Coordinates of C-alpha atoms (C1' of nucleotides) in Angstrom, one line a residue:
Chain F
X272 CA 64.9 71.4 50.6
X273 CA 66.7 74.2 49.5
X274 CA 69.6 72.3 51.2
X275 CA 70.1 68.8 51.5
X276 CA 68.7 68.4 54.6
X277 CA 66.0 65.8 54.2
X278 CA 63.6 66.7 56.4
X279 CA 64.8 69.3 59.2
X280 CA 62.3 72.1 57.7
X281 CA 61.2 75.2 60.0
X282 CA 57.3 74.0 61.6
X283 CA 55.5 76.4 60.2
X284 CA 52.1 76.8 61.8
X285 CA 52.3 73.2 62.7
X286 CA 55.0 72.0 64.3
X287 CA 55.9 69.8 61.6
X288 CA 55.6 69.6 57.9
X289 CA 56.0 66.5 55.8
X290 CA 58.9 66.7 52.9
X291 CA 56.7 65.3 50.5
X292 CA 54.0 68.4 51.4
X293 CA 56.4 70.8 51.0
X294 CA 57.2 69.5 47.5
X295 CA 53.5 69.0 47.0
X296 CA 52.7 72.8 48.0
X297 CA 55.8 74.0 45.6
X298 CA 54.4 71.9 42.8
X299 CA 50.7 73.5 43.4
X300 CA 52.2 77.1 43.3
X301 CA 53.5 76.2 40.1
X302 CA 50.3 75.0 38.6
X303 CA 48.8 77.7 40.0
X304 CA 51.5 80.4 38.3
X305 CA 51.1 78.2 35.3
X306 CA 54.4 77.3 34.6
X307 CA 52.7 74.1 33.1
X308 CA 49.1 74.9 31.4
X309 CA 45.9 72.6 31.7
X310 CA 46.3 69.6 29.3
X311 CA 50.1 70.0 29.2
X312 CA 52.2 67.2 31.0
X313 CA 54.1 68.1 33.7
X314 CA 58.1 66.8 33.7
X315 CA 58.6 63.2 34.6
X316 CA 59.1 62.3 38.0
X317 CA 62.6 61.4 38.0
X318 CA 63.0 65.1 36.2
X319 CA 61.1 66.6 39.2
X320 CA 62.8 64.5 41.9
X321 CA 66.1 65.9 40.8
X322 CA 64.8 69.3 40.7
X323 CA 63.5 69.6 43.8
X324 CA 66.7 67.3 45.3
X325 CA 64.1 65.0 47.0
X326 CA 64.1 60.9 46.2
X327 CA 61.7 59.7 43.5
X328 CA 59.4 58.1 46.3
X329 CA 59.4 61.3 47.7
X330 CA 58.5 63.4 44.9
X331 CA 56.0 60.7 43.8
X332 CA 54.5 60.8 47.1
X333 CA 53.7 64.5 46.4
X334 CA 52.1 63.9 42.8
X335 CA 50.3 60.7 44.2
X336 CA 48.4 63.9 46.4
X337 CA 48.0 66.2 43.7
X338 CA 46.0 63.5 41.8
X339 CA 43.5 62.2 44.5
X340 CA 43.0 66.1 44.7
X341 CA 42.3 66.1 40.4
X342 CA 44.9 68.9 40.0
X343 CA 46.6 66.3 37.7
X344 CA 46.0 63.2 36.1
X345 CA 48.6 60.5 35.6
X346 CA 48.9 58.3 32.6
X347 CA 50.9 55.3 32.8
X348 CA 53.6 55.3 30.0
X349 CA 53.1 58.8 29.0
X350 CA 53.1 61.1 31.5
X351 CA 51.3 63.2 34.6
X352 CA 49.1 65.8 32.7
X353 CA 46.9 69.3 34.2
X354 CA 44.0 68.5 34.7
X355 CA 41.2 70.4 32.6
X356 CA 38.0 71.0 31.9
X357 CA 38.1 70.6 28.2
X358 CA 38.8 66.9 28.0
X359 CA 36.2 65.8 30.4
X360 CA 33.4 65.1 27.4
X361 CA 32.5 62.0 30.0
X362 CA 33.9 62.7 33.1
X363 CA 32.4 66.4 33.3
X364 CA 29.7 64.7 35.4
X365 CA 32.5 65.3 38.0
X366 CA 30.8 68.7 38.9
X367 CA 27.2 67.8 37.6
X368 CA 25.3 65.8 39.8
X369 CA 22.0 65.5 37.9
X370 CA 20.7 62.5 36.2
X371 CA 18.3 61.4 34.5
X372 CA 16.0 58.8 36.2
X373 CA 16.1 56.2 33.4
X374 CA 20.2 56.3 34.2
X375 CA 20.7 57.3 30.4
X376 CA 23.4 59.2 30.6
X377 CA 23.4 61.8 27.4
X378 CA 25.1 65.1 27.7
X379 CA 23.0 67.9 28.4
X380 CA 23.1 70.9 26.3
X381 CA 24.0 74.2 27.7
X382 CA 21.7 77.4 26.6
X383 CA 22.7 81.0 27.6
X384 CA 20.1 82.9 28.4
X385 CA 21.4 86.2 29.5
X386 CA 24.3 88.0 30.3
X387 CA 24.6 91.2 32.2
X388 CA 27.0 93.2 34.6
X389 CA 26.1 94.3 37.7
X390 CA 27.0 94.8 41.6
X391 CA 27.3 92.3 43.7
X392 CA 24.5 92.0 45.9
X393 CA 25.6 92.0 49.9
X394 CA 24.5 88.0 49.7
X395 CA 27.0 87.4 46.9
X396 CA 29.9 89.6 47.9
X397 CA 29.8 87.6 51.3
X398 CA 30.0 84.4 49.3
X399 CA 32.4 85.8 47.0
X400 CA 35.1 87.3 49.0
X401 CA 33.8 90.9 47.1
X402 CA 33.2 94.4 48.8
X403 CA 29.5 94.9 48.7
X404 CA 28.9 96.8 45.4
X405 CA 31.8 95.5 43.7
X406 CA 31.1 94.9 40.2
X407 CA 29.9 91.5 38.6
X408 CA 28.5 89.4 35.7
X409 CA 25.5 87.7 36.3
X410 CA 24.4 84.5 33.4
X411 CA 21.4 83.0 33.1
X412 CA 21.5 79.3 31.1
X413 CA 19.1 76.2 31.2
X414 CA 20.2 73.2 30.3
X415 CA 18.2 70.7 28.6
X416 CA 18.3 67.4 28.7
X417 CA 16.9 65.7 25.5
X418 CA 15.1 69.0 24.5
X419 CA 13.0 69.4 27.7
X420 CA 14.5 72.4 30.0
X421 CA 15.7 70.5 34.0
X422 CA 18.2 73.2 35.1
X423 CA 17.9 76.7 35.4
X424 CA 21.0 78.5 36.9
X425 CA 21.9 82.2 37.7
X426 CA 25.2 82.5 37.7
X427 CA 27.4 85.6 39.7
X428 CA 31.0 85.9 38.1
X429 CA 33.5 88.5 39.6
X430 CA 33.6 91.0 36.5
X431 CA 37.3 91.3 37.7
X432 CA 37.9 88.0 36.7
X433 CA 36.3 87.6 33.5
X434 CA 36.6 90.6 31.4
X435 CA 35.0 90.7 28.1
X436 CA 32.5 87.7 28.8
X437 CA 29.9 88.1 26.6
X438 CA 27.0 85.7 24.9
X439 CA 28.7 85.6 21.9
X440 CA 31.8 84.5 22.6
X441 CA 30.4 81.9 24.6
X442 CA 27.8 80.8 22.1
X443 CA 31.4 80.5 20.0
X444 CA 33.0 78.4 22.4
X445 CA 32.5 74.3 21.9
X446 CA 32.4 72.7 25.4
X447 CA 31.4 73.3 29.5
X448 CA 30.8 76.7 30.9
X449 CA 33.9 75.4 32.7
X450 CA 36.0 74.7 30.0
X451 CA 35.4 78.3 28.3
X452 CA 36.2 80.1 32.1
X453 CA 39.6 78.2 31.8
X454 CA 40.4 78.5 28.4
X455 CA 39.5 82.1 27.4
X456 CA 39.6 83.3 31.1
X457 CA 42.6 81.6 33.2
X458 CA 39.9 80.7 35.5
X459 CA 40.4 76.8 36.9
X460 CA 37.1 75.6 38.8
X461 CA 39.0 73.2 41.6
X462 CA 36.6 72.4 44.2
X463 CA 33.1 73.5 44.7
X464 CA 30.4 72.9 48.2
X465 CA 26.4 73.2 47.8
X466 CA 23.7 73.7 49.6
X467 CA 20.6 72.1 48.7
X468 CA 17.2 73.0 49.6
X469 CA 13.4 72.3 48.2
X470 CA 11.9 75.3 47.1
X471 CA 8.5 76.3 45.4
X472 CA 8.6 77.3 41.6
X473 CA 8.0 81.0 41.1
X474 CA 6.4 82.3 37.9
X475 CA 10.1 82.7 36.1
X476 CA 11.5 79.4 37.0
X477 CA 7.9 77.8 36.7
X478 CA 8.5 79.4 32.8
X479 CA 11.7 78.5 32.2
X480 CA 11.7 75.0 33.4
X481 CA 7.9 74.6 32.0
X482 CA 6.5 73.3 35.4
X483 CA 3.6 74.7 37.4
X484 CA 3.9 78.0 39.5
X485 CA 4.4 76.2 43.1
X486 CA 5.8 73.3 41.9
X487 CA 8.1 71.7 44.0
X488 CA 12.6 72.3 42.8
X489 CA 15.6 71.7 44.0
X490 CA 17.3 74.6 44.8
X491 CA 21.1 74.4 44.7
X492 CA 23.4 77.1 45.8
X493 CA 27.2 76.4 44.7
X494 CA 30.5 77.9 46.0
X495 CA 33.1 77.3 43.4
X496 CA 36.9 77.9 44.2
X497 CA 40.3 78.0 42.4
X498 CA 43.6 77.9 44.3
X499 CA 43.9 78.6 47.5
X500 CA 40.3 77.9 48.1
X501 CA 39.5 81.4 46.3
X502 CA 35.9 81.6 45.6
X503 CA 35.3 82.9 42.0
X504 CA 31.9 81.5 41.0
X505 CA 28.6 81.8 42.8
X506 CA 26.2 79.8 41.3
X507 CA 22.3 79.4 41.9
X508 CA 20.7 76.5 40.4
X509 CA 17.0 75.1 40.3
X510 CA 16.4 71.7 38.8
X511 CA 12.9 70.3 38.1
X512 CA 13.2 66.7 39.5
X513 CA 10.2 65.3 38.1
X514 CA 12.2 62.9 35.4
X515 CA 16.0 63.7 37.1
X516 CA 17.5 63.5 40.5
X517 CA 20.7 64.6 41.9
X518 CA 23.0 61.8 42.5
X519 CA 25.6 61.7 45.3
X520 CA 27.9 58.9 46.4
X521 CA 28.7 58.6 50.2
X522 CA 31.2 56.8 51.8
Chain C
X215 CA 52.1 35.4 49.0
X216 CA 51.0 31.4 49.2
X217 CA 54.9 31.3 47.7
X218 CA 58.1 33.7 47.7
X219 CA 56.9 34.4 44.2
X220 CA 56.1 38.9 44.7
X221 CA 53.8 39.8 41.9
X222 CA 53.6 36.4 39.6
X223 CA 50.3 35.8 40.5
X224 CA 47.8 34.1 38.1
X225 CA 46.0 36.7 36.2
X226 CA 42.1 36.7 37.0
X227 CA 40.1 38.5 35.2
X228 CA 41.9 42.0 34.7
X229 CA 45.4 41.1 33.0
X230 CA 47.1 41.6 36.5
X231 CA 46.4 42.7 40.3
X232 CA 49.0 44.3 41.9
X233 CA 50.1 42.4 45.0
X234 CA 49.2 45.3 47.2
X235 CA 45.4 44.9 45.5
X236 CA 45.6 41.6 46.6
X237 CA 46.8 41.8 49.9
X238 CA 44.3 44.3 50.2
X239 CA 41.1 42.2 49.0
X240 CA 42.6 39.3 51.7
X241 CA 42.4 42.1 54.6
X242 CA 39.1 43.3 53.6
X243 CA 37.9 39.3 53.5
X244 CA 39.3 38.8 56.9
X245 CA 37.3 42.1 58.1
X246 CA 34.4 41.1 57.0
X247 CA 34.7 38.1 58.6
X248 CA 35.1 39.6 61.6
X249 CA 38.5 38.8 62.4
X250 CA 38.8 41.8 64.5
X251 CA 35.8 43.4 65.1
X252 CA 34.6 47.3 64.8
X253 CA 37.1 49.5 67.2
X254 CA 39.8 47.1 67.5
X255 CA 43.5 47.3 66.8
X256 CA 44.9 45.5 63.7
X257 CA 48.2 43.7 64.1
X258 CA 50.8 45.8 63.7
X259 CA 51.9 46.3 59.8
X260 CA 55.3 44.6 60.2
X261 CA 53.3 41.9 62.1
X262 CA 50.9 42.0 58.8
X263 CA 53.9 42.1 56.5
X264 CA 55.4 38.9 57.9
X265 CA 52.0 36.6 57.8
X266 CA 51.7 37.8 54.2
X267 CA 54.7 37.7 52.8
X268 CA 55.4 40.9 51.5
X269 CA 57.5 43.8 52.7
X270 CA 56.2 46.3 54.6
X271 CA 56.1 49.0 51.9
X272 CA 53.4 47.2 50.1
X273 CA 51.6 46.0 52.9
X274 CA 51.4 49.5 54.0
X275 CA 50.0 50.8 51.2
X276 CA 47.2 48.0 51.4
X277 CA 46.4 49.5 54.5
X278 CA 47.0 53.3 52.8
X279 CA 43.4 52.1 50.2
X280 CA 41.8 50.4 53.4
X281 CA 41.8 53.6 55.2
X282 CA 41.4 56.1 52.0
X283 CA 37.9 53.8 52.3
X284 CA 37.2 54.1 56.0
X285 CA 37.6 50.8 56.7
X286 CA 40.1 51.1 59.0
X287 CA 41.5 54.4 60.9
X288 CA 44.9 54.8 61.7
X289 CA 46.1 56.1 64.5
X290 CA 50.0 57.3 65.2
X291 CA 52.1 55.4 67.6
X292 CA 48.6 54.0 68.9
X293 CA 48.0 51.2 66.0
X294 CA 45.2 50.6 63.1
X295 CA 41.8 50.1 64.5
X296 CA 38.7 48.8 62.5
X297 CA 36.5 51.8 61.8
X298 CA 33.2 51.5 63.6
X299 CA 29.7 53.8 63.7
X300 CA 30.3 53.4 67.6
X301 CA 33.2 56.0 68.4
X302 CA 31.9 58.8 65.6
X303 CA 30.3 61.2 67.9
X304 CA 31.5 63.7 66.3
X305 CA 32.4 62.2 62.3
X306 CA 28.9 60.7 62.1
X307 CA 28.3 63.2 59.9
X308 CA 29.5 60.9 57.1
X309 CA 26.5 59.6 56.3
X310 CA 24.3 62.7 57.9
X311 CA 24.4 65.6 55.4
X312 CA 21.5 67.9 56.7
X313 CA 23.0 71.2 58.5
X314 CA 21.8 74.2 60.2
X315 CA 21.5 76.7 57.7
X316 CA 22.6 79.1 60.8
X317 CA 26.1 76.4 61.2
X318 CA 25.3 75.3 64.5
X319 CA 26.9 71.8 64.9
X320 CA 24.4 70.4 67.4
X321 CA 23.8 66.7 66.6
X322 CA 20.4 66.0 66.2
X323 CA 17.8 63.7 68.1
X324 CA 16.3 60.7 66.8
X325 CA 13.0 59.3 67.4
X326 CA 12.0 55.9 66.5
X327 CA 8.2 56.3 65.6
X328 CA 7.2 53.1 64.6
X329 CA 8.5 49.5 63.7
X330 CA 6.9 46.8 61.3
X331 CA 7.5 43.7 60.0
X332 CA 6.0 43.3 56.5
X333 CA 7.0 42.3 52.8
X334 CA 9.0 43.9 50.7
X335 CA 7.4 45.8 47.6
X336 CA 8.7 45.5 44.1
X337 CA 10.4 48.6 44.3
X338 CA 12.3 48.0 47.8
X339 CA 12.9 44.8 46.7
X340 CA 14.7 45.5 43.7
X341 CA 17.0 48.2 45.9
X342 CA 17.8 46.0 48.2
X343 CA 18.7 43.1 45.9
X344 CA 15.6 40.6 47.7
X345 CA 12.7 38.9 46.3
X346 CA 9.1 40.6 45.6
X347 CA 7.5 39.5 49.0
X348 CA 10.5 38.8 51.3
X349 CA 10.4 39.8 55.2
X350 CA 12.1 43.1 55.7
X351 CA 11.5 45.4 58.5
X352 CA 10.0 49.2 58.0
X353 CA 11.4 51.6 60.6
X354 CA 10.0 55.6 60.8
X355 CA 12.2 58.2 62.8
X356 CA 12.6 61.4 62.5
X357 CA 15.4 63.9 63.3
X358 CA 14.7 66.4 65.2
X359 CA 17.4 69.6 65.7
X360 CA 16.9 71.4 68.7
X361 CA 13.3 69.8 69.2
X362 CA 11.7 70.8 65.6
X363 CA 11.3 68.2 63.3
X364 CA 13.7 68.6 60.4
X365 CA 13.7 64.9 58.9
X366 CA 11.4 62.0 58.7
X367 CA 13.2 58.8 57.6
X368 CA 11.1 55.4 56.0
X369 CA 13.7 52.6 56.4
X370 CA 13.3 49.5 55.1
X371 CA 15.7 46.2 56.1
X372 CA 15.8 42.6 54.9
X373 CA 14.6 40.8 58.0
X374 CA 17.0 37.6 58.2
X375 CA 19.5 40.5 58.3
X376 CA 18.1 42.0 61.8
X377 CA 16.4 39.6 63.6
X378 CA 14.7 40.3 67.1
X379 CA 15.1 44.3 66.3
X380 CA 12.3 46.1 68.2
X381 CA 11.5 49.9 69.5
X382 CA 12.5 49.1 72.8
X383 CA 15.4 47.6 71.8
X384 CA 16.6 50.3 69.8
X385 CA 15.6 53.0 72.5
X386 CA 18.0 50.8 75.0
X387 CA 20.7 51.2 73.0
X388 CA 22.7 54.8 73.4
X389 CA 23.8 55.9 69.9
X390 CA 23.6 56.4 66.3
X391 CA 21.1 54.0 64.2
X392 CA 24.4 52.5 62.2
X393 CA 25.9 52.1 65.7
X394 CA 23.0 50.4 66.8
X395 CA 22.8 48.2 63.6
X396 CA 26.7 47.6 64.2
X397 CA 26.4 46.5 67.8
X398 CA 23.4 44.4 67.9
X399 CA 23.2 43.0 64.3
X400 CA 26.9 42.8 63.1
X401 CA 25.4 44.8 60.0
X402 CA 28.3 47.6 59.0
X403 CA 26.9 50.1 56.7
X404 CA 29.8 51.1 54.8
X405 CA 28.5 53.0 51.6
X406 CA 25.8 54.8 50.2
X407 CA 24.1 56.4 47.2
X408 CA 21.6 58.7 47.2
X409 CA 18.9 60.5 44.9
X410 CA 17.7 63.5 45.9
X411 CA 14.4 65.0 44.5
X412 CA 12.0 67.8 45.2
X413 CA 8.7 66.8 46.4
X414 CA 5.6 68.4 47.8
X415 CA 4.6 67.5 51.7
X416 CA 1.5 64.9 51.4
X417 CA -0.4 65.0 54.8
X418 CA 1.6 62.8 57.0
X419 CA 4.6 64.3 56.3
X420 CA 3.0 67.7 56.5
X421 CA 2.0 66.2 60.0
X422 CA 5.9 64.6 61.4
X423 CA 7.2 68.0 60.0
X424 CA 5.2 70.5 60.7
X425 CA 5.2 72.1 57.4
X426 CA 1.7 73.2 55.4
X427 CA 0.8 70.3 53.3
X428 CA 2.1 70.9 49.4
X429 CA 5.1 72.8 51.1
X430 CA 8.4 71.6 49.4
X431 CA 10.7 68.9 51.0
X432 CA 13.5 67.0 49.3
X433 CA 13.1 63.4 49.3
X434 CA 16.3 61.8 49.6
X435 CA 16.5 58.3 48.5
X436 CA 19.3 56.0 50.1
X437 CA 20.8 52.4 49.4
X438 CA 23.4 51.8 51.9
X439 CA 25.9 48.5 50.9
X440 CA 27.8 46.3 53.4
X441 CA 31.0 44.2 52.0
X442 CA 30.7 43.5 48.8
X443 CA 28.3 46.2 48.0
X444 CA 25.8 44.3 49.4
X445 CA 22.9 46.5 49.5
X446 CA 21.2 46.2 53.4
X447 CA 19.3 49.2 54.2
X448 CA 16.7 51.4 51.9
X449 CA 15.8 54.8 53.3
X450 CA 13.4 57.1 51.9
X451 CA 13.8 60.6 53.7
X452 CA 11.9 63.8 53.8
X453 CA 14.0 66.9 54.4
X454 CA 12.2 70.2 55.7
X455 CA 14.6 72.5 54.3
X456 CA 13.2 76.0 55.5
X457 CA 16.1 76.5 58.2
X458 CA 18.5 73.7 57.6
X459 CA 19.9 71.9 53.7
X460 CA 21.7 69.4 52.5
X461 CA 25.2 69.9 52.5
X462 CA 28.0 68.3 49.8
X463 CA 31.2 68.8 48.8
X464 CA 32.5 68.3 44.8
X465 CA 35.8 68.3 43.8
Chain Y
dC40 C1' 61.5 52.7 76.9
dA41 C1' 59.6 50.2 73.6
dG42 C1' 56.1 49.7 69.9
dT43 C1' 53.4 51.5 66.6
dG44 C1' 52.3 54.6 62.8
dG45 C1' 54.7 58.3 59.2
dT46 C1' 58.9 59.5 56.3
dC47 C1' 62.7 59.2 53.6
dT48 C1' 65.5 56.9 50.5
dA49 C1' 67.6 54.4 46.6
dG50 C1' 67.7 51.1 43.4
dA51 C1' 65.1 47.0 40.4
dC52 C1' 61.9 45.7 37.5
dC53 C1' 57.3 45.9 35.3
dA54 C1' 53.7 47.5 32.3
dC55 C1' 52.2 50.4 29.0
dA56 C1' 52.5 53.8 25.0
dT57 C1' 55.7 55.5 21.5
dC58 C1' 58.4 56.2 18.1
Chain W
dA209 C1' 64.5 50.5 21.8
dT210 C1' 63.5 54.0 24.8
dG211 C1' 60.6 57.0 28.0
dT212 C1' 56.9 56.7 31.2
dG213 C1' 54.3 56.0 35.5
dG214 C1' 53.3 51.4 38.3
dT215 C1' 54.8 48.2 42.0
dC216 C1' 58.0 46.1 45.2
dT217 C1' 61.5 45.6 48.2
dA218 C1' 64.7 46.6 52.0
dG219 C1' 66.1 49.3 55.8
dA220 C1' 67.2 53.8 58.5
dC221 C1' 65.4 57.4 60.8
dC222 C1' 61.4 60.2 63.2
dA223 C1' 57.2 61.6 65.4
dC224 C1' 53.7 59.9 68.7
dT225 C1' 51.5 57.0 72.4
dG226 C1' 51.7 55.0 76.5
dG227 C1' 53.3 52.3 80.4

DNA sequence: CAGTGGTCTAGACCACATC
DNA sequence: ATGTGGTCTAGACCACTGG
């Protein structure tokens, strides 16, 4: 690109980077920069192909890759849209793996119990790529299925990215927490890694989840990342699994 | 295919099936029938395109889909190979989500504790699509990381598919359990669904995993399927997560 | 060197959504 | 009717592998 030389670009670290990957990276950069906002349509494929001076097929392959990463969503006959957490009233199960044993597909209610400012522990700093002691926000929220508490999450956020986050403001927002982060703070949660253990409920968890102290709970530690694999959320959750389970597909 | 009319095939249930999907399904059928065995190379793309009377690009897209499902593996310059569980000495972590907390990537040892014949419980029958009381094999095996037991699996298999499975025969086999199933019984594990809960260790589990009775454990119920989403294995595992965790990527 | 998968191009046509 | 993404085709050329 740049010029009209198809795939003669100078190799960076790998010996060679396919044109469609280069185009993909340019598109990601523009998405990250907010050239097209979540929920908006990208220009048409032919338009983009012309801009980047590549064949439609090449441009298409680049967008295929973005769609596979869930960065954009294609809608036949309409266009290609920037992925958003604000429309996923069904597909918000993308980051929510807890399910009712009965298979009921009800969407849980979220209750924000507490918001406070604090400083990153050594642990949190490491996982969030912050300096120990940097300012963070600590949220605690409870997920309720059919009125019964099932999940208790302790969420740690870099304060610098979420200036002005308050409990009131969250409660004024209608939608998922990641929708809230996206809309109000421009932070887009793209990928997450979870580490799961089994633990015994301590007094606090027992009270919040209404289980006996010492009852076995799932402990889920999630690090969520945005563009460039930059960690922007640390979430430690305790799941009561008497009537619910963590669902996972391998394949 | 069939004729030389590109995509005029009669719609079945969906209004319309793309040619490359039809080709994909024909390839899956041949894979399931064993026309090419695990580890073997498929014919070249040009060859297959000619056989199916489609353009190389269309055949390629069909194989792309198979590769995305991990049914085949492409190797540039060499060919496209049927996926196998017998070569994945590294990538066998595809179906093994337990990891050491220290990040050590050691491969665990597997010890088959017990093999017995039995009849399917109502539960097992439902999950394996058998009739209650049908003959099954019950295996119990322990996974050890660095000599310490971490996972105890109770595995239920339809006896009809695994005739002649004995402990001796497993111990004579050098490789993973799914490699054993594939090589010795022609059963290919393709996908799995897991449901995870936290439970307290009972006396048996406590002894096998060397934890205190009542200690919290991960309980992982896995249903593994082969071609056509046919369930062929039910696996109930207990994971000791003091120094290990279940690792999962979302995104 | 020949053979394989991988990339790129170019254009025709289909299906879907919207006006 | 128009514009969008989706499919299909056809052929040239590149990169990797192995004899």
